[in-house]
């Protein structure tokens, strides 16, 4: 690929940047005194203009079209039935966005975080440089950070923003330096412990012909709970509501009355259909989750919220603190949907006419033409990745579902836990007796149908990497039986009470989960057994898990109390070794029964 000019944008691009820049005041002061007059030709402008806001979230470096259940979008049809179809892929997302912009003089493209991180091999192998380049090409104007932007730490995030070759792996293409993002990443509620200042710009202002719209970007305050300790080292994450309200006041003082908050936190609509009406029977009645309380607490100065994190699709109007409906949107994940919102801008007040705001999610259909520049970008990076990506690791007899499974215990979760136990059970590898896998770390399914030329049932390195892209190092710890039971209870209590996180368990570990009960009582403690023998609360067990869980991630604080820690190979290495040892072309690995956890409903 040839280098492209850096940070040269069209007239519609963002002109003003973050707080504290002296140019902001000068630009505001230079605006025409008569908002209704076009200074260039003397013609009278209309009192209102429609500004198109295109948005998406949680791309996670999915440049190639996602496969398996992760690719599916559910649509509710007019007759009440539903239709499921595959969608997404940067080649189609680029086409969708470019077509949507046609005929719109005022168009902004914004994102709700997690553009990178937990990425398939095509992007993850190159520390997500391919995804940043793709986002540059599709003319992304602004995004907030998500929790996954911190997977490799603040220094690496700064490199993605500012450019430069990777500090240890160097430049991936000879004579070609990575240019970084030519759109701003916003991180209003992420500050340095040393300086107390945001690690990236807290907000930015988009301007065109006197129209000014401010964007404030925040990630979830609980980011340290879902990222490794190393990734958030030296950082503080602050309350989303307080932060957005603080900078909304600051923008208002600068004369920016139209404000959009980009928030990497989300909710759960009552239906998984992308076109479900979450304002039925009343405004915001069809959605639940953290974003509801956040939306109700954010200042009325903010006119719309673009959200993410939960990988759900919705376009709701949740009342603001004044009781007035305000738009809150999310566009699923992996580039399968985009949101098209119309913001009616009043030139007299410089504010959005909330009663005129319209929004809808649209499928990124694969029935449309691919964007040629995206195809070229994918082909170029695939050439570099091919020697690694296509290497066979093992064989499967059918789909083994993980991310796409609908059960608490998943077949792929069992396989991964078994792989971790197998790799850490030898005495010199840790002597593990049990292995736990966090469900959020399973990023895809193992799909039987070939993704390339490898043949059906062949698991390639690229496919295994897509399932476990974090390459977390394994930990083996001493935990008492009482601590093991506490860990099981933490799946369904404390911070996980509203949205349980079910640990995937290795072969031989069994227990019963009664979902008819509430909180910690859902775990029937007398049912917890290892190889048929009841867990002894006073006994010490050797337990394997990835370093994220070992540090207390996902609310499993008891794991951080483990003793005699041994650090082993990466989870991906153990996964690939297990596939190689337990499958062949003649005897492929079959999906396990996923019957280690008995569920009572």
Coordinates of C-alpha atoms in Angstrom, one line a residue:
X1 CA 0.0 0.0 0.0
X2 CA 1.3 3.5 -0.8
X3 CA 1.2 6.1 2.0
X4 CA -1.7 8.5 1.9
X5 CA -1.5 12.2 3.0
X6 CA -2.0 12.5 6.7
X7 CA -4.6 14.7 8.3
X8 CA -5.8 16.4 5.0
X9 CA -9.6 16.4 5.3
X10 CA -12.5 17.7 3.3
X11 CA -14.2 20.9 4.1
X12 CA -16.8 19.1 6.2
X13 CA -14.2 17.8 8.6
X14 CA -13.7 18.7 12.2
X15 CA -12.0 22.1 12.5
X16 CA -11.7 22.8 16.2
X17 CA -10.3 20.4 18.7
X18 CA -10.1 20.0 22.4
X19 CA -10.6 22.3 25.4
X20 CA -7.9 24.7 26.3
X21 CA -6.8 25.5 22.7
X22 CA -6.6 29.3 22.2
X23 CA -7.9 29.0 18.7
X24 CA -11.4 28.0 19.9
X25 CA -12.2 31.4 21.2
X26 CA -10.9 33.1 18.1
X27 CA -12.9 30.8 15.8
X28 CA -16.1 31.5 17.8
X29 CA -15.5 35.2 17.8
X30 CA -14.9 35.2 14.0
X31 CA -18.4 33.7 13.3
X32 CA -20.8 36.1 11.5
X33 CA -22.8 38.3 13.7
X34 CA -25.9 37.6 11.6
X35 CA -26.4 33.9 11.8
X36 CA -28.9 33.9 8.9
X37 CA -26.7 35.6 6.3
X38 CA -24.2 33.8 4.1
X39 CA -21.1 36.0 4.3
X40 CA -19.7 34.6 1.0
X41 CA -22.6 35.4 -1.3
X42 CA -25.0 37.6 0.7
X43 CA -27.8 35.2 0.4
X44 CA -30.1 34.6 3.3
X45 CA -29.7 31.1 4.9
X46 CA -32.7 29.2 6.2
X47 CA -33.3 29.4 9.9
X48 CA -32.7 25.6 10.3
X49 CA -30.5 23.1 8.5
X50 CA -30.6 19.3 8.8
X51 CA -27.3 17.8 9.9
X52 CA -26.8 14.1 9.2
X53 CA -25.2 12.2 12.0
X54 CA -24.0 8.7 10.9
X55 CA -22.7 6.5 13.7
X56 CA -21.6 3.0 14.6
X57 CA -19.8 1.3 17.5
X58 CA -17.8 -1.7 18.6
X59 CA -16.2 -2.5 15.3
X60 CA -13.4 -4.4 17.1
X61 CA -11.2 -4.4 14.0
X62 CA -13.6 -6.6 12.0
X63 CA -12.4 -5.5 8.6
X64 CA -13.3 -8.8 6.8
X65 CA -17.0 -9.7 6.9
X66 CA -17.7 -11.5 10.3
X67 CA -18.6 -15.2 10.1
X68 CA -20.9 -17.6 12.0
X69 CA -23.6 -16.3 14.4
X70 CA -21.6 -13.1 15.0
X71 CA -22.4 -12.0 11.5
X72 CA -26.2 -12.2 11.9
X73 CA -28.7 -9.4 12.2
X74 CA -32.3 -10.1 13.2
X75 CA -35.0 -8.0 11.6
X76 CA -38.7 -7.9 12.6
X77 CA -40.9 -8.0 9.6
X78 CA -44.3 -6.3 9.0
X79 CA -46.2 -9.6 9.6
X80 CA -44.6 -10.0 13.1
X81 CA -42.1 -12.7 12.0
X82 CA -38.3 -12.3 12.1
X83 CA -35.6 -12.6 9.5
X84 CA -32.0 -13.3 10.1
X85 CA -29.3 -12.3 7.6
X86 CA -25.5 -11.9 7.6
X87 CA -24.2 -8.4 7.5
X88 CA -21.1 -6.3 8.1
X89 CA -17.5 -6.1 6.8
X90 CA -15.6 -2.8 6.2
X91 CA -16.0 -3.2 2.4
X92 CA -19.8 -3.0 2.8
X93 CA -19.8 -0.5 5.7
X94 CA -17.7 2.0 3.6
X95 CA -20.2 1.6 0.7
X96 CA -23.2 2.1 3.1
X97 CA -21.8 5.2 4.7
X98 CA -20.7 6.8 1.4
X99 CA -24.2 6.1 -0.2
X100 CA -25.9 7.5 2.9
X101 CA -23.9 10.8 2.7
X102 CA -25.0 11.5 -0.9
X103 CA -27.2 14.6 -1.1
X104 CA -26.4 15.7 2.5
X105 CA -24.5 18.9 2.6
X106 CA -24.0 18.6 6.4
X107 CA -22.9 15.1 7.3
X108 CA -20.8 13.9 10.3
X109 CA -19.6 10.4 11.0
X110 CA -19.0 9.5 14.6
X111 CA -18.3 6.3 16.6
X112 CA -19.1 5.0 20.1
X113 CA -15.8 3.3 20.9
X114 CA -14.1 -0.1 20.7
X115 CA -13.0 0.5 17.2
X116 CA -10.0 -1.6 17.9
X117 CA -9.1 -4.3 20.4
X118 CA -10.3 -8.0 20.6
X119 CA -9.7 -7.8 16.9
X120 CA -9.4 -10.7 14.3
X121 CA -5.9 -11.6 13.3
X122 CA -5.9 -9.4 10.1
X123 CA -6.0 -6.3 12.4
X124 CA -4.8 -7.7 15.7
X125 CA -1.6 -9.1 14.4
X126 CA -0.5 -5.6 13.3
X127 CA -1.7 -3.9 16.6
X128 CA -4.8 -2.6 14.8
X129 CA -3.0 -0.3 12.3
X130 CA -5.1 -1.8 9.4
X131 CA -8.3 -0.7 11.2
X132 CA -7.1 2.8 11.8
X133 CA -6.2 3.1 8.2
X134 CA -9.6 1.8 7.1
X135 CA -11.4 4.3 9.4
X136 CA -9.3 7.1 7.9
X137 CA -10.4 6.1 4.5
X138 CA -14.1 6.0 5.4
X139 CA -13.9 9.5 6.7
X140 CA -14.6 8.9 10.4
X141 CA -14.9 12.3 12.0
X142 CA -14.6 11.5 15.7
X143 CA -14.8 8.6 18.1
X144 CA -14.7 8.1 21.8
X145 CA -12.4 5.5 23.4
X146 CA -13.9 2.3 24.6
X147 CA -12.5 -0.1 27.1
X148 CA -10.8 -2.1 24.4
X149 CA -8.8 0.9 23.3
X150 CA -6.9 0.3 26.5
X151 CA -6.1 -3.3 26.0
X152 CA -2.4 -2.5 25.2
X153 CA -2.2 0.6 27.5
X154 CA -2.4 4.4 27.1
X155 CA 1.0 4.6 25.3
X156 CA -0.1 2.3 22.5
X157 CA -3.4 4.2 22.3
X158 CA -1.5 7.4 21.9
X159 CA 0.5 5.8 19.0
X160 CA -2.7 4.8 17.3
X161 CA -3.8 8.5 17.5
X162 CA -0.5 10.1 16.6
X163 CA 1.2 7.6 14.4
X164 CA 4.7 6.0 14.4
X165 CA 5.9 2.5 14.1
X166 CA 5.4 -0.1 16.8
X167 CA 8.1 0.3 19.5
X168 CA 9.2 -3.3 19.5
X169 CA 8.0 -4.7 16.1
X170 CA 8.8 -1.6 14.1
X171 CA 7.2 -0.8 10.7
X172 CA 5.2 -3.5 9.1
X173 CA 5.7 -2.4 5.6
X174 CA 9.1 -1.5 4.2
X175 CA 9.6 2.2 3.9
X176 CA 6.2 3.0 5.2
X177 CA 5.5 4.7 8.5
X178 CA 2.2 4.3 10.2
X179 CA 0.5 7.7 10.1
X180 CA -2.1 7.3 12.9
X181 CA -5.7 8.4 13.1
X182 CA -6.7 11.5 11.2
X183 CA -9.8 11.7 13.4
X184 CA -9.7 12.6 17.1
X185 CA -10.1 9.9 19.8
X186 CA -11.9 11.5 22.8
X187 CA -11.3 10.4 26.4
X188 CA -12.9 13.0 28.7
X189 CA -13.2 10.8 31.7
X190 CA -9.8 9.1 31.5
X191 CA -7.1 11.0 33.3
X192 CA -3.5 10.4 34.1
X193 CA -2.8 9.7 37.8
X194 CA 0.3 11.9 37.5
X195 CA -1.1 15.0 35.9
X196 CA -4.9 14.7 36.5
X197 CA -5.5 15.7 32.9
X198 CA -7.4 13.7 30.2
X199 CA -5.0 11.4 28.4
X200 CA -6.6 12.4 25.1
X201 CA -8.9 15.3 24.1
X202 CA -12.1 15.5 26.1
X203 CA -14.1 17.0 23.3
X204 CA -14.0 18.4 19.8
X205 CA -16.2 20.8 17.7
X206 CA -17.4 20.1 14.2
X207 CA -18.0 23.3 12.1
X208 CA -19.3 24.1 8.7
X209 CA -20.9 27.3 7.4
X210 CA -21.5 28.6 10.9
X211 CA -23.0 25.3 12.1
X212 CA -21.3 24.1 15.3
X213 CA -21.8 20.7 17.0
X214 CA -19.7 19.7 19.9
X215 CA -18.8 16.0 20.7
X216 CA -17.8 14.8 24.2
X217 CA -16.4 11.3 24.5
X218 CA -16.3 9.0 27.5
X219 CA -15.9 5.3 28.2
X220 CA -17.5 3.4 31.0
X221 CA -16.3 4.2 34.5
X222 CA -15.9 0.5 35.1
X223 CA -13.2 0.1 32.4
X224 CA -10.6 -1.2 35.0
X225 CA -12.9 -4.1 35.7
X226 CA -12.9 -5.3 32.1
X227 CA -9.3 -4.6 31.1
X228 CA -6.1 -6.1 32.4
X229 CA -4.4 -4.2 35.2
X230 CA -1.5 -3.5 32.9
X231 CA -3.7 -1.9 30.3
X232 CA -5.1 0.7 32.7
X233 CA -1.9 1.3 34.8
X234 CA -1.5 4.9 35.7
X235 CA -5.0 5.9 34.7
X236 CA -8.2 7.0 36.5
X237 CA -11.7 6.5 35.1
X238 CA -14.3 8.9 36.2
X239 CA -18.1 9.0 36.4
X240 CA -19.7 9.3 33.0
X241 CA -22.5 11.7 34.0
X242 CA -20.3 14.1 36.0
X243 CA -17.7 14.2 33.2
X244 CA -20.2 14.8 30.3
X245 CA -22.0 17.5 32.3
X246 CA -18.7 19.2 33.1
X247 CA -17.7 19.5 29.5
X248 CA -21.2 20.3 28.3
X249 CA -21.0 23.5 30.5
X250 CA -17.6 24.3 29.1
X251 CA -18.8 24.0 25.5
X252 CA -21.9 26.0 26.3
X253 CA -19.7 28.8 27.6
X254 CA -17.9 28.8 24.3
X255 CA -21.2 29.3 22.5
X256 CA -21.5 25.7 21.4
X257 CA -25.2 24.9 22.1
X258 CA -25.5 21.7 20.0
X259 CA -23.8 18.8 21.8
X260 CA -23.6 15.1 21.2
X261 CA -22.2 12.7 23.8
X262 CA -20.3 9.6 22.6
X263 CA -20.6 7.1 25.5
X264 CA -19.0 3.7 25.5
X265 CA -21.7 2.2 27.8
X266 CA -25.0 0.8 26.7
X267 CA -28.2 -1.0 27.4
X268 CA -30.3 -4.0 26.4
X269 CA -33.5 -3.6 24.4
X270 CA -36.3 -6.0 25.1
X271 CA -36.0 -7.5 21.6
X272 CA -32.9 -8.4 19.6
X273 CA -34.5 -7.2 16.4
X274 CA -32.4 -4.3 15.1
X275 CA -35.6 -2.4 14.2
X276 CA -37.4 -3.0 17.5
X277 CA -39.4 0.0 18.7
X278 CA -37.8 0.6 22.2
X279 CA -40.1 3.6 22.8
X280 CA -43.1 1.3 23.2
X281 CA -45.4 1.8 25.1
X282 CA -43.6 5.0 26.2
X283 CA -40.3 6.8 25.7
X284 CA -37.4 4.5 26.5
X285 CA -39.7 1.8 28.0
X286 CA -38.2 -0.9 25.9
X287 CA -34.6 -0.6 27.1
X288 CA -32.8 -1.4 30.3
X289 CA -29.2 -1.4 31.5
X290 CA -26.6 1.2 32.6
X291 CA -27.3 3.7 29.8
X292 CA -30.8 4.4 31.1
X293 CA -29.6 5.9 34.4
X294 CA -26.7 7.6 32.6
X295 CA -29.1 9.2 30.0
X296 CA -31.4 10.4 32.8
X297 CA -28.5 12.1 34.6
X298 CA -26.8 13.8 31.7
X299 CA -27.5 17.5 31.3
X300 CA -30.3 18.7 29.0
X301 CA -27.5 20.8 27.3
X302 CA -26.6 17.5 25.5
X303 CA -28.9 16.8 22.6
X304 CA -28.2 13.2 21.7
X305 CA -26.2 10.2 23.0
X306 CA -24.4 7.7 20.7
X307 CA -23.6 4.7 22.8
X308 CA -22.0 1.2 22.6
X309 CA -20.3 -1.6 24.6
X310 CA -23.3 -3.9 24.9
X311 CA -23.3 -4.8 21.1
X312 CA -27.0 -4.1 20.9
X313 CA -29.1 -2.2 18.4
X314 CA -31.5 0.5 19.5
X315 CA -32.7 4.0 18.8
X316 CA -34.7 5.2 21.8
X317 CA -35.8 8.5 23.4
X318 CA -35.0 8.3 27.1
X319 CA -36.1 11.4 29.0
X320 CA -33.4 13.8 30.2
X321 CA -33.4 15.3 33.7
X322 CA -36.0 17.9 32.6
X323 CA -38.3 15.1 31.4
X324 CA -37.9 15.9 27.7
X325 CA -37.2 13.0 25.3
X326 CA -33.7 12.7 24.1
X327 CA -32.3 10.3 21.5
X328 CA -30.0 7.4 22.6
X329 CA -28.7 5.1 19.9
X330 CA -26.5 2.0 19.4
X331 CA -25.7 0.1 16.2
X332 CA -24.9 -3.4 17.3
X333 CA -21.3 -4.4 16.6
X334 CA -18.7 -5.5 14.0
X335 CA -20.0 -3.0 11.4
X336 CA -23.2 -4.9 10.9
X337 CA -25.4 -1.8 11.3
X338 CA -25.0 2.0 11.1
X339 CA -27.3 4.6 12.6
X340 CA -28.6 7.5 10.5
X341 CA -29.8 10.5 12.6
X342 CA -31.1 13.8 11.5
X343 CA -30.3 16.7 13.8
X344 CA -32.2 19.8 12.9
X345 CA -29.9 22.8 13.7
X346 CA -31.5 26.2 14.5
X347 CA -29.2 29.0 13.3
X348 CA -31.0 31.5 15.6
X349 CA -30.3 29.6 18.8
X350 CA -27.3 27.5 17.5
X351 CA -29.1 24.6 19.2
X352 CA -30.7 21.3 18.0
X353 CA -34.5 21.3 17.7
X354 CA -35.1 18.2 19.7
X355 CA -38.6 17.7 18.6
X356 CA -37.4 17.3 15.0
X357 CA -34.7 14.7 15.7
X358 CA -35.2 11.5 13.7
X359 CA -33.1 8.3 13.8
X360 CA -33.0 4.7 12.5
X361 CA -30.6 1.9 12.3
X362 CA -29.8 0.4 8.9
X363 CA -28.3 -3.0 7.9
X364 CA -24.9 -3.0 6.3
X365 CA -26.1 -5.4 3.6
X366 CA -23.8 -7.7 1.7
X367 CA -26.0 -7.4 -1.4
X368 CA -24.3 -4.1 -2.3
X369 CA -21.0 -3.4 -4.0
X370 CA -17.8 -3.6 -2.0
X371 CA -15.8 -0.5 -1.6
X372 CA -12.8 -1.1 -3.9
X373 CA -10.3 0.8 -1.7
X374 CA -11.3 -1.3 1.3
X375 CA -10.8 -4.5 -0.7
X376 CA -7.4 -3.3 -1.7
X377 CA -6.5 -2.5 1.9
X378 CA -7.7 -5.9 3.1
X379 CA -5.7 -7.7 0.3
X380 CA -2.5 -5.8 1.1
X381 CA -2.6 -6.6 4.8
X382 CA -3.7 -10.2 4.2
X383 CA -0.5 -10.7 2.1
X384 CA 1.5 -9.9 5.2
X385 CA -0.6 -12.0 7.5
X386 CA -1.0 -15.0 5.2
X387 CA 2.0 -17.0 6.3
X388 CA 0.7 -17.0 9.9
X389 CA -3.0 -16.8 9.4
X390 CA -3.5 -19.8 7.2
X391 CA -1.5 -22.3 9.2
X392 CA -3.7 -25.2 10.3
X393 CA -4.1 -25.8 14.0
X394 CA -6.7 -28.6 14.3
X395 CA -9.9 -30.0 13.0
X396 CA -13.6 -29.8 14.0
X397 CA -16.6 -31.9 13.0
X398 CA -19.2 -29.1 13.3
X399 CA -19.6 -25.5 14.5
X400 CA -18.4 -25.1 18.1
X401 CA -20.3 -22.1 19.3
X402 CA -18.9 -19.6 21.8
X403 CA -19.8 -16.0 21.3
X404 CA -22.9 -17.0 19.4
X405 CA -24.2 -19.6 21.9
X406 CA -27.4 -18.8 23.7
X407 CA -26.7 -21.0 26.7
X408 CA -25.0 -20.0 30.0
X409 CA -22.4 -22.8 29.4
X410 CA -21.1 -22.8 25.9
X411 CA -19.4 -25.6 23.9
X412 CA -16.5 -23.5 23.0
X413 CA -16.1 -22.3 26.5
X414 CA -15.7 -25.9 27.6
X415 CA -13.1 -26.5 24.9
X416 CA -11.1 -23.4 26.0
X417 CA -11.3 -24.3 29.7
X418 CA -10.2 -27.9 28.9
X419 CA -7.3 -26.5 26.8
X420 CA -6.2 -24.4 29.7
X421 CA -6.4 -27.2 32.2
X422 CA -4.5 -29.6 29.9
X423 CA -1.7 -27.0 29.5
X424 CA -1.3 -26.2 33.2
X425 CA -2.1 -29.6 34.8
X426 CA 1.5 -31.1 34.7
X427 CA 3.3 -30.5 37.9
X428 CA 6.0 -28.4 36.2
X429 CA 3.4 -26.3 34.5
X430 CA 1.4 -25.4 37.6
X431 CA -0.3 -28.5 38.7
X432 CA -3.8 -27.1 38.0
X433 CA -6.9 -29.1 38.9
X434 CA -9.5 -26.7 37.6
X435 CA -9.6 -24.1 34.9
X436 CA -12.0 -21.1 34.5
X437 CA -12.5 -19.0 31.4
X438 CA -14.3 -15.7 31.4
X439 CA -17.1 -15.6 28.8
X440 CA -16.2 -12.1 27.5
X441 CA -12.8 -13.4 26.4
X442 CA -14.4 -15.7 23.9
X443 CA -14.8 -13.4 20.9
X444 CA -16.2 -15.7 18.2
X445 CA -17.3 -19.2 17.2
X446 CA -15.3 -21.9 15.6
X447 CA -17.0 -22.3 12.3
X448 CA -16.9 -25.6 10.3
X449 CA -17.3 -23.9 6.9
X450 CA -13.9 -22.9 5.5
X451 CA -13.1 -19.2 5.7
X452 CA -10.5 -19.5 2.9
X453 CA -8.8 -22.2 1.0
X454 CA -8.0 -24.4 4.0
X455 CA -11.0 -26.7 3.6
X456 CA -14.1 -27.3 5.8
X457 CA -13.5 -28.3 9.4
X458 CA -9.9 -27.0 9.4
X459 CA -9.1 -24.5 12.2
X460 CA -6.5 -22.0 11.1
X461 CA -4.3 -19.9 13.3
X462 CA -6.3 -16.9 12.2
X463 CA -9.5 -18.5 13.3
X464 CA -8.1 -19.5 16.6
X465 CA -6.7 -16.0 17.1
X466 CA -10.2 -14.5 16.4
X467 CA -11.6 -16.7 19.1
X468 CA -8.9 -15.6 21.7
X469 CA -7.3 -12.4 20.4
X470 CA -6.0 -11.1 23.7
X471 CA -3.1 -13.6 24.1
X472 CA -3.4 -13.3 27.9
X473 CA -0.8 -15.1 29.9
X474 CA -2.0 -18.0 32.0
X475 CA -2.0 -17.9 35.8
X476 CA -2.2 -20.9 38.2
X477 CA -3.1 -20.0 41.7
X478 CA -3.8 -21.5 45.1
X479 CA -7.5 -21.0 46.1
X480 CA -9.4 -22.5 49.0
X481 CA -12.7 -24.3 48.4
X482 CA -14.5 -21.5 50.1
X483 CA -12.9 -19.0 47.6
X484 CA -14.0 -21.2 44.7
X485 CA -17.5 -21.1 45.9
X486 CA -17.3 -17.3 46.4
X487 CA -16.1 -17.0 42.8
X488 CA -19.1 -18.9 41.6
X489 CA -21.4 -16.7 43.6
X490 CA -19.7 -13.6 42.1
X491 CA -21.0 -14.7 38.7
X492 CA -24.5 -13.7 39.8
X493 CA -24.0 -11.2 42.6
X494 CA -22.4 -7.8 43.3
X495 CA -21.5 -6.0 40.0
X496 CA -22.7 -9.1 38.1
X497 CA -26.1 -9.3 39.7
X498 CA -27.9 -7.5 36.9
X499 CA -25.9 -9.0 34.0
X500 CA -24.4 -12.3 35.2
X501 CA -21.0 -13.4 33.8
X502 CA -21.0 -17.2 33.7
X503 CA -17.5 -18.7 34.1
X504 CA -16.8 -21.5 31.6
X505 CA -15.4 -24.5 33.5
X506 CA -13.1 -27.4 32.8
X507 CA -14.0 -31.1 32.6
X508 CA -14.6 -32.7 36.0
X509 CA -15.8 -29.5 37.7
X510 CA -19.6 -29.5 38.1
X511 CA -22.3 -27.6 40.0
X512 CA -26.0 -26.5 39.9
X513 CA -27.1 -23.0 39.2
X514 CA -30.7 -22.2 40.2
X515 CA -31.9 -19.1 38.2
X516 CA -35.2 -19.1 40.1
X517 CA -33.3 -17.8 43.1
X518 CA -31.6 -14.4 43.4
X519 CA -28.0 -13.2 43.9
X520 CA -25.5 -15.5 45.5
X521 CA -28.2 -18.0 46.5
X522 CA -28.4 -19.1 42.8
X523 CA -25.3 -21.2 43.4
X524 CA -26.2 -24.4 45.2
X525 CA -23.1 -24.7 47.3
X526 CA -23.6 -28.4 48.2
X527 CA -23.6 -29.2 44.4
X528 CA -20.1 -27.9 43.7
X529 CA -17.9 -30.9 43.0
X530 CA -14.5 -31.8 41.4
X531 CA -14.5 -35.2 39.8
X532 CA -17.6 -36.2 41.7
X533 CA -16.2 -35.2 45.1
X534 CA -17.7 -32.3 47.0
X535 CA -15.5 -29.2 47.2
X536 CA -14.0 -28.9 50.7
X537 CA -14.1 -25.2 51.8
X538 CA -11.0 -25.7 53.9
X539 CA -8.9 -27.5 51.2
X540 CA -6.5 -25.7 48.8
X541 CA -6.9 -26.2 45.1
X542 CA -4.7 -25.2 42.2
X543 CA -6.7 -23.2 39.7
X544 CA -5.8 -22.0 36.2
X545 CA -7.2 -18.9 34.6
X546 CA -6.0 -16.1 32.3
X547 CA -4.2 -13.1 33.8
X548 CA -7.4 -10.9 33.3
X549 CA -9.3 -13.1 35.7
X550 CA -6.3 -13.6 37.9
X551 CA -6.2 -9.9 38.5
X552 CA -9.9 -9.8 39.6
X553 CA -11.4 -8.8 36.3
X554 CA -15.1 -8.9 35.5
X555 CA -16.0 -8.5 39.2
X556 CA -14.2 -11.8 40.3
X557 CA -12.3 -10.0 43.1
X558 CA -11.7 -13.3 45.0
X559 CA -9.4 -14.5 42.3
X560 CA -7.0 -11.6 43.1
X561 CA -6.6 -13.2 46.5
X562 CA -5.0 -16.3 45.1
X563 CA -1.5 -17.3 46.3
X564 CA 1.6 -19.0 44.9
X565 CA 0.9 -17.7 41.4
X566 CA 2.7 -19.3 38.5
X567 CA 2.7 -17.5 35.2
X568 CA 2.5 -19.8 32.2
X569 CA 2.1 -19.6 28.4
X570 CA -0.5 -17.5 26.6
X571 CA -4.1 -18.7 26.5
X572 CA -3.9 -18.8 22.7
X573 CA -0.8 -21.0 22.7
X574 CA -2.6 -23.5 25.0
X575 CA -5.7 -23.4 22.8
X576 CA -3.7 -24.2 19.7
X577 CA -1.7 -26.9 21.4
X578 CA -5.0 -28.5 22.6
X579 CA -6.4 -28.5 19.1
X580 CA -3.3 -30.1 17.7
X581 CA -3.2 -32.8 20.4
X582 CA -6.9 -33.7 20.4
X583 CA -8.0 -33.5 16.7
X584 CA -7.0 -34.8 13.3
X585 CA -8.4 -34.9 9.8
X586 CA -9.5 -38.5 10.6
X587 CA -10.8 -37.7 14.1
X588 CA -11.9 -34.1 14.3
X589 CA -12.9 -32.5 17.6
X590 CA -16.7 -32.6 18.1
X591 CA -18.7 -30.0 20.0
X592 CA -18.9 -31.0 23.7
X593 CA -22.2 -31.5 25.3
X594 CA -21.8 -28.4 27.6
X595 CA -23.4 -30.2 30.5
X596 CA -21.0 -29.4 33.4
X597 CA -23.3 -26.7 34.8
X598 CA -26.8 -27.8 35.6
X599 CA -29.2 -24.9 35.1
X600 CA -32.6 -24.7 36.9
X601 CA -35.0 -22.2 35.5

